[in-house]
Amino acid sequence: MHIVVLPGDGIGPEITTATSGVLRAASERFQLDLRLEEHAVGHASLKQFGTTVRPELLDIVRAADGLVLGPTATFDFKDEAHGEINPSRHFRKNLDLYANVRPARTYAGLSGRVGDFDLVVVRENTEGFYADRNMEQGNGEMLVTSDVVISLRRITRLCCERIAHAACRLAMKRRKHLTIVHKANVLKLGDGMFLEICREAAKAYPGLEVDDILVDAMMAHVVRNPDRFDVIVATNMFGDILSDLTAELSGSLGLGGSLNVGDSFAMAQAAHGSAPDIAGQDVANPVSLILSTALLLGWHGENSGAVRYEEAARAIEAAVAKAIGEGRATRDVGGELGTIAAGAAIAEILQAG
């Protein structure tokens, strides 16, 4: 399996180094023959090449079997005309990675804030309130006057249908329970269509239990009783906010794995940002990116029929759980290790079997 690795900005290079060590351990144990090819993006690329994402990088990624993208300084990149391209948006849009799958679960040995749970947020990834990705050309956010801004949200039938089916398929592999999160009482047209399409799509999956909850009420429900949920589907911004909350409820945003999936490609990406305030201090939690790469291996195994990749994915998840349970982790989850040492601990557990 050929994986392109883009370390990114801030804590990105540190957690990517830790993650690469875990991938190599998994490759050795399960004979995956992983080939990791590293390239610069973000500030490092801007300094070296005059752009945050070189034009040829997209073709390099398309020729690979998967992509690992470290956190990038998205807020810093404002002017594409001067090479300041948002790497995350660039790959999500150009590879049509329409589903963002974000699991969240609690771990033995780590005090959960709200009790034990195991759920997945499936977030539409290509349109919605994210103004940088919902127009063919230009941006969906406009400065009408110096005091007036208009932000456009795009909701399409195609994107609603495919995210609905992605969530339904995943729910059928788990506990057969789908929750649709929306704001159709106010956004009657856009969220109304999203809700209608999700309900209709679910009819094609016998035995699937379906309910729906308004997004504001959902925030209260998931804090009060998260174990009632299994797979949650939402539009882009609602899913983004909700998945950050569920990751933090599991113990830390640093535990939130994230896989961006399309029909023919997938990109592993930590759920959190580049955290420049702690960059270079060896304190960042690498687990989010490590779990994201486990999701990538699992996706590749399912698509290719090579069971060993799915076995490796499960083994990485188990090694993470064991490391956290033994306190061999970073400080945000009760450990005393630095970024690199925490990654090495997971790799060691993985190799020991």
CSV table of C-alpha atoms in Angstrom, one decimal, residues 52-347:
chain,number,residue,atom,x,y,z
A,52,THR,CA,1.0,25.8,0.2
A,53,VAL,CA,0.0,23.0,-2.2
A,54,ARG,CA,2.1,22.4,-5.4
A,55,PRO,CA,0.0,21.7,-8.5
A,56,GLU,CA,1.6,18.4,-9.1
A,57,LEU,CA,0.9,17.1,-5.6
A,58,LEU,CA,-2.7,16.3,-6.5
A,59,ASP,CA,-1.5,13.9,-9.2
A,60,ILE,CA,1.0,12.3,-6.8
A,61,VAL,CA,-1.8,11.7,-4.3
A,62,ARG,CA,-4.2,10.3,-6.9
A,63,ALA,CA,-1.5,7.8,-7.9
A,64,ALA,CA,-1.3,6.5,-4.3
A,65,ASP,CA,-3.6,4.3,-2.3
A,66,GLY,CA,-4.3,6.8,0.4
A,67,LEU,CA,-3.3,10.1,2.0
A,68,VAL,CA,-2.3,11.1,5.5
A,69,LEU,CA,-2.7,14.9,6.0
A,70,GLY,CA,-1.3,16.4,9.2
A,71,PRO,CA,-2.9,19.5,10.7
A,72,THR,CA,-2.4,22.7,8.7
A,73,ALA,CA,-2.6,26.4,9.6
A,74,THR,CA,-5.9,26.9,7.7
A,75,PHE,CA,-6.6,30.3,9.2
A,76,ASP,CA,-3.3,31.7,7.9
A,77,PHE,CA,-4.1,30.9,4.3
A,78,LYS,CA,-6.4,33.6,2.9
A,79,ASP,CA,-5.2,34.5,-0.6
A,80,GLU,CA,-5.1,31.7,-3.2
A,81,ALA,CA,-3.8,34.1,-5.8
A,82,HIS,CA,-0.6,34.3,-3.7
A,83,GLY,CA,-0.3,30.5,-3.2
A,84,GLU,CA,-2.2,30.4,0.1
A,85,ILE,CA,-4.4,27.4,-0.6
A,86,ASN,CA,-6.2,25.5,2.2
A,87,PRO,CA,-4.7,22.0,1.9
A,88,SER,CA,-7.6,20.3,3.6
A,89,ARG,CA,-10.2,22.0,1.4
A,90,HIS,CA,-8.0,21.4,-1.7
A,91,PHE,CA,-7.9,17.6,-1.3
A,92,ARG,CA,-11.5,17.2,0.0
A,93,LYS,CA,-12.8,19.1,-3.0
A,94,ASN,CA,-10.6,17.8,-5.8
A,95,LEU,CA,-10.8,14.2,-4.6
A,96,ASP,CA,-14.5,14.5,-3.9
A,97,LEU,CA,-14.2,13.2,-0.3
A,98,TYR,CA,-17.8,13.7,0.5
A,99,ALA,CA,-18.0,11.7,3.8
A,100,ASN,CA,-16.1,12.7,6.9
A,101,VAL,CA,-16.3,9.7,9.3
A,102,ARG,CA,-15.5,10.6,12.9
A,103,PRO,CA,-15.7,7.9,15.6
A,104,ALA,CA,-15.7,8.7,19.3
A,105,ARG,CA,-15.5,6.3,22.2
A,106,THR,CA,-14.5,6.1,25.8
A,107,TYR,CA,-11.5,4.1,27.1
A,108,ALA,CA,-10.9,2.0,30.2
A,109,GLY,CA,-8.6,3.8,32.5
A,110,LEU,CA,-9.6,7.3,31.3
A,111,SER,CA,-12.4,8.9,33.2
A,112,GLY,CA,-15.2,9.7,30.8
A,113,ARG,CA,-17.0,13.0,31.3
A,114,VAL,CA,-20.5,11.5,30.7
A,115,GLY,CA,-20.2,7.7,31.0
A,116,ASP,CA,-19.2,5.1,28.4
A,117,PHE,CA,-20.2,5.4,24.8
A,118,ASP,CA,-19.2,4.4,21.3
A,119,LEU,CA,-20.6,6.3,18.4
A,120,VAL,CA,-19.7,7.7,14.9
A,121,VAL,CA,-20.5,11.1,13.4
A,122,VAL,CA,-20.9,11.0,9.6
A,123,ARG,CA,-20.5,14.5,8.3
A,124,GLU,CA,-21.2,15.8,4.8
A,125,ASN,CA,-17.9,17.2,3.7
A,126,THR,CA,-18.2,19.1,0.4
A,127,GLU,CA,-20.8,21.8,0.8
A,128,GLY,CA,-23.0,23.5,3.4
A,129,PHE,CA,-21.9,26.5,5.4
A,130,TYR,CA,-18.3,26.1,4.4
A,131,ALA,CA,-18.0,29.0,2.0
A,132,ASP,CA,-14.6,27.9,0.6
A,133,ARG,CA,-15.9,24.8,-1.0
A,134,ASN,CA,-19.5,25.4,-2.2
A,135,MET,CA,-18.9,27.5,-5.3
A,136,GLU,CA,-17.5,26.4,-8.7
A,137,GLN,CA,-15.4,29.5,-8.8
A,138,GLY,CA,-14.8,32.1,-6.1
A,139,ASN,CA,-16.0,32.0,-2.5
A,140,GLY,CA,-19.5,31.7,-1.0
A,141,GLU,CA,-18.8,34.5,1.4
A,142,MET,CA,-19.1,38.1,0.1
A,143,LEU,CA,-18.3,41.5,1.6
A,144,VAL,CA,-21.2,43.6,0.3
A,145,THR,CA,-20.0,46.8,2.1
A,146,SER,CA,-17.4,47.2,4.8
A,147,ASP,CA,-20.2,46.5,7.4
A,148,VAL,CA,-22.2,43.8,5.6
A,149,VAL,CA,-21.2,40.2,4.9
A,150,ILE,CA,-23.3,37.6,3.2
A,151,SER,CA,-22.4,33.9,3.6
A,152,LEU,CA,-24.1,31.4,1.3
A,153,ARG,CA,-24.9,27.8,2.2
A,154,ARG,CA,-25.3,25.2,-0.6
A,155,ILE,CA,-27.3,22.0,-0.1
A,156,THR,CA,-27.8,19.7,-3.0
A,157,ARG,CA,-29.8,16.5,-3.5
A,158,LEU,CA,-26.8,14.6,-4.7
A,159,CYS,CA,-24.7,15.4,-1.7
A,160,CYS,CA,-27.6,14.6,0.7
A,161,GLU,CA,-28.3,11.3,-1.0
A,162,ARG,CA,-24.7,10.0,-0.9
A,163,ILE,CA,-24.0,11.1,2.7
A,164,ALA,CA,-27.3,9.5,3.8
A,165,HIS,CA,-26.4,6.2,2.1
A,166,ALA,CA,-22.8,6.3,3.5
A,167,ALA,CA,-24.2,6.7,7.1
A,168,CYS,CA,-26.9,4.0,6.5
A,169,ARG,CA,-24.3,1.5,5.3
A,170,LEU,CA,-22.1,2.2,8.3
A,171,ALA,CA,-25.0,1.9,10.7
A,172,MET,CA,-25.9,-1.5,9.3
A,173,LYS,CA,-22.4,-2.7,10.1
A,174,ARG,CA,-22.8,-1.5,13.7
A,175,ARG,CA,-25.9,-1.4,15.9
A,176,LYS,CA,-28.4,-0.5,13.2
A,177,HIS,CA,-29.4,2.8,14.6
A,178,LEU,CA,-29.2,6.1,12.6
A,179,THR,CA,-29.8,9.5,14.1
A,180,ILE,CA,-30.3,12.4,11.6
A,181,VAL,CA,-29.2,15.8,13.0
A,182,HIS,CA,-30.7,18.9,11.4
A,183,LYS,CA,-32.4,22.3,11.9
A,184,ALA,CA,-35.4,21.8,9.6
A,185,ASN,CA,-37.7,23.9,11.8
A,186,VAL,CA,-35.7,27.0,10.8
A,187,LEU,CA,-33.8,26.1,7.7
A,188,LYS,CA,-36.9,24.6,6.1
A,189,LEU,CA,-35.7,24.3,2.6
A,190,GLY,CA,-32.1,23.1,2.9
A,191,ASP,CA,-32.3,21.1,6.1
A,192,GLY,CA,-35.9,20.1,5.2
A,193,MET,CA,-34.5,18.4,2.0
A,194,PHE,CA,-31.6,16.9,3.9
A,195,LEU,CA,-34.0,15.3,6.5
A,196,GLU,CA,-36.4,14.1,3.8
A,197,ILE,CA,-33.6,12.5,1.8
A,198,CYS,CA,-32.0,10.8,4.8
A,199,ARG,CA,-35.4,9.3,5.8
A,200,GLU,CA,-36.1,8.1,2.3
A,201,ALA,CA,-32.6,6.6,2.0
A,202,ALA,CA,-33.0,4.7,5.2
A,203,LYS,CA,-36.0,2.8,3.9
A,204,ALA,CA,-33.6,0.8,1.7
A,205,TYR,CA,-31.9,-0.8,4.8
A,206,PRO,CA,-34.2,-3.3,6.5
A,207,GLY,CA,-34.0,-3.3,10.2
A,208,LEU,CA,-32.4,0.1,10.5
A,209,GLU,CA,-33.9,2.2,13.3
A,210,VAL,CA,-34.0,5.9,12.4
A,211,ASP,CA,-34.7,9.0,14.5
A,212,ASP,CA,-34.0,12.7,14.1
A,213,ILE,CA,-33.1,15.5,16.5
A,214,LEU,CA,-32.8,19.2,16.1
A,215,VAL,CA,-29.1,20.2,16.3
A,216,ASP,CA,-29.4,22.5,19.3
A,217,ALA,CA,-31.3,19.8,21.2
A,218,MET,CA,-28.8,17.2,20.1
A,219,MET,CA,-26.0,19.0,21.9
A,220,ALA,CA,-27.9,18.6,25.2
A,221,HIS,CA,-28.8,14.9,24.4
A,222,VAL,CA,-25.3,13.9,23.5
A,223,VAL,CA,-23.9,15.4,26.7
A,224,ARG,CA,-26.7,13.9,28.9
A,225,ASN,CA,-26.9,10.4,27.4
A,226,PRO,CA,-24.3,9.7,24.6
A,227,ASP,CA,-24.6,6.0,24.8
A,228,ARG,CA,-28.1,6.1,23.2
A,229,PHE,CA,-26.5,7.0,19.9
A,230,ASP,CA,-24.7,4.8,17.3
A,231,VAL,CA,-24.3,6.5,13.9
A,232,ILE,CA,-25.2,10.2,13.5
A,233,VAL,CA,-25.5,11.9,10.2
A,234,ALA,CA,-25.4,15.7,9.7
A,235,THR,CA,-24.6,18.5,7.3
A,236,ASN,CA,-21.1,19.9,7.1
A,237,MET,CA,-21.0,22.5,9.9
A,238,PHE,CA,-23.3,20.8,12.3
A,239,GLY,CA,-21.4,17.5,11.9
A,240,ASP,CA,-18.0,19.3,12.4
A,241,ILE,CA,-19.1,20.9,15.7
A,242,LEU,CA,-20.9,17.8,17.0
A,243,SER,CA,-17.9,15.6,16.3
A,244,ASP,CA,-15.5,17.9,18.2
A,245,LEU,CA,-17.9,17.7,21.1
A,246,THR,CA,-18.1,13.9,21.1
A,247,ALA,CA,-14.4,13.6,20.8
A,248,GLU,CA,-13.9,15.9,23.8
A,249,LEU,CA,-16.5,14.0,25.8
A,250,SER,CA,-14.5,10.8,25.2
A,251,GLY,CA,-11.6,12.3,27.1
A,252,SER,CA,-9.9,14.7,24.7
A,253,LEU,CA,-10.1,16.2,21.2
A,254,GLY,CA,-6.8,14.5,20.7
A,255,LEU,CA,-8.6,11.1,20.7
A,256,GLY,CA,-10.8,12.0,17.7
A,257,GLY,CA,-10.0,9.9,14.6
A,258,SER,CA,-11.2,11.2,11.2
A,259,LEU,CA,-11.4,9.8,7.7
A,260,ASN,CA,-12.4,11.7,4.6
A,261,VAL,CA,-13.9,9.2,2.1
A,262,GLY,CA,-15.1,9.4,-1.5
A,263,ASP,CA,-16.0,6.8,-4.0
A,264,SER,CA,-12.4,5.9,-4.9
A,265,PHE,CA,-10.1,7.6,-2.4
A,266,ALA,CA,-9.7,8.4,1.3
A,267,MET,CA,-7.6,10.8,3.4
A,268,ALA,CA,-6.7,10.3,7.1
A,269,GLN,CA,-6.7,13.6,9.0
A,270,ALA,CA,-6.7,14.4,12.7
A,271,ALA,CA,-9.9,15.9,13.9
A,272,HIS,CA,-8.0,18.9,15.6
A,273,GLY,CA,-6.0,21.8,14.3
A,274,SER,CA,-2.3,22.6,14.1
A,275,ALA,CA,-2.1,24.1,17.7
A,276,PRO,CA,0.8,26.4,17.0
A,277,ASP,CA,0.9,27.4,20.7
A,278,ILE,CA,2.3,24.0,21.7
A,279,ALA,CA,4.3,23.2,18.5
A,280,GLY,CA,7.8,21.9,19.0
A,281,GLN,CA,7.2,21.1,22.7
A,282,ASP,CA,6.7,17.4,22.3
A,283,VAL,CA,3.4,17.5,24.3
A,284,ALA,CA,0.8,17.1,21.5
A,285,ASN,CA,-1.4,14.0,21.6
A,286,PRO,CA,-0.7,11.9,18.4
A,287,VAL,CA,-3.6,9.5,18.9
A,288,SER,CA,-6.1,11.4,16.7
A,289,LEU,CA,-3.9,11.0,13.7
A,290,ILE,CA,-2.9,7.5,14.6
A,291,LEU,CA,-6.6,6.4,14.8
A,292,SER,CA,-7.2,8.2,11.6
A,293,THR,CA,-4.6,6.1,9.8
A,294,ALA,CA,-6.2,3.0,11.3
A,295,LEU,CA,-9.4,4.0,9.6
A,296,LEU,CA,-7.5,4.5,6.4
A,297,LEU,CA,-6.0,1.0,6.6
A,298,GLY,CA,-9.5,-0.4,7.4
A,299,TRP,CA,-11.0,1.4,4.4
A,300,HIS,CA,-8.2,0.1,2.1
A,301,GLY,CA,-8.7,-3.5,3.4
A,302,GLU,CA,-12.4,-3.4,2.8
A,303,ASN,CA,-12.1,-2.0,-0.7
A,304,SER,CA,-9.3,-4.3,-1.8
A,305,GLY,CA,-10.5,-7.4,0.0
A,306,ALA,CA,-7.1,-7.7,1.8
A,307,VAL,CA,-8.2,-8.7,5.2
A,308,ARG,CA,-4.8,-8.1,6.8
A,309,TYR,CA,-5.3,-4.3,6.5
A,310,GLU,CA,-8.5,-4.5,8.4
A,311,GLU,CA,-6.8,-6.7,11.0
A,312,ALA,CA,-4.0,-4.1,11.3
A,313,ALA,CA,-6.6,-1.3,11.8
A,314,ARG,CA,-8.2,-3.2,14.7
A,315,ALA,CA,-4.8,-3.9,16.2
A,316,ILE,CA,-3.9,-0.2,16.1
A,317,GLU,CA,-7.1,0.7,17.8
A,318,ALA,CA,-6.6,-2.0,20.4
A,319,ALA,CA,-3.0,-0.8,21.0
A,320,VAL,CA,-4.2,2.8,21.5
A,321,ALA,CA,-6.8,1.5,24.0
A,322,LYS,CA,-4.1,-0.5,25.9
A,323,ALA,CA,-1.7,2.4,26.0
A,324,ILE,CA,-4.3,4.7,27.4
A,325,GLY,CA,-5.4,2.1,29.9
A,326,GLU,CA,-1.8,1.7,31.1
A,327,GLY,CA,-1.2,5.5,31.3
A,328,ARG,CA,1.4,5.4,28.5
A,329,ALA,CA,0.0,8.5,26.9
A,330,THR,CA,0.3,12.3,26.8
A,331,ARG,CA,-0.8,14.5,29.6
A,332,ASP,CA,-4.1,15.5,28.2
A,333,VAL,CA,-5.3,11.9,28.7
A,334,GLY,CA,-3.7,11.3,32.1
A,335,GLY,CA,-0.2,10.1,31.0
A,336,GLU,CA,3.2,11.6,31.3
A,337,LEU,CA,4.8,10.9,27.9
A,338,GLY,CA,5.7,13.3,25.2
A,339,THR,CA,4.4,13.0,21.6
A,340,ILE,CA,7.1,10.8,20.2
A,341,ALA,CA,7.3,8.5,23.3
A,342,ALA,CA,3.5,8.1,23.2
A,343,GLY,CA,3.6,7.0,19.6
A,344,ALA,CA,6.5,4.7,20.4
A,345,ALA,CA,4.5,3.1,23.2
A,346,ILE,CA,1.6,2.3,20.8
A,347,ALA,CA,4.0,0.9,18.3
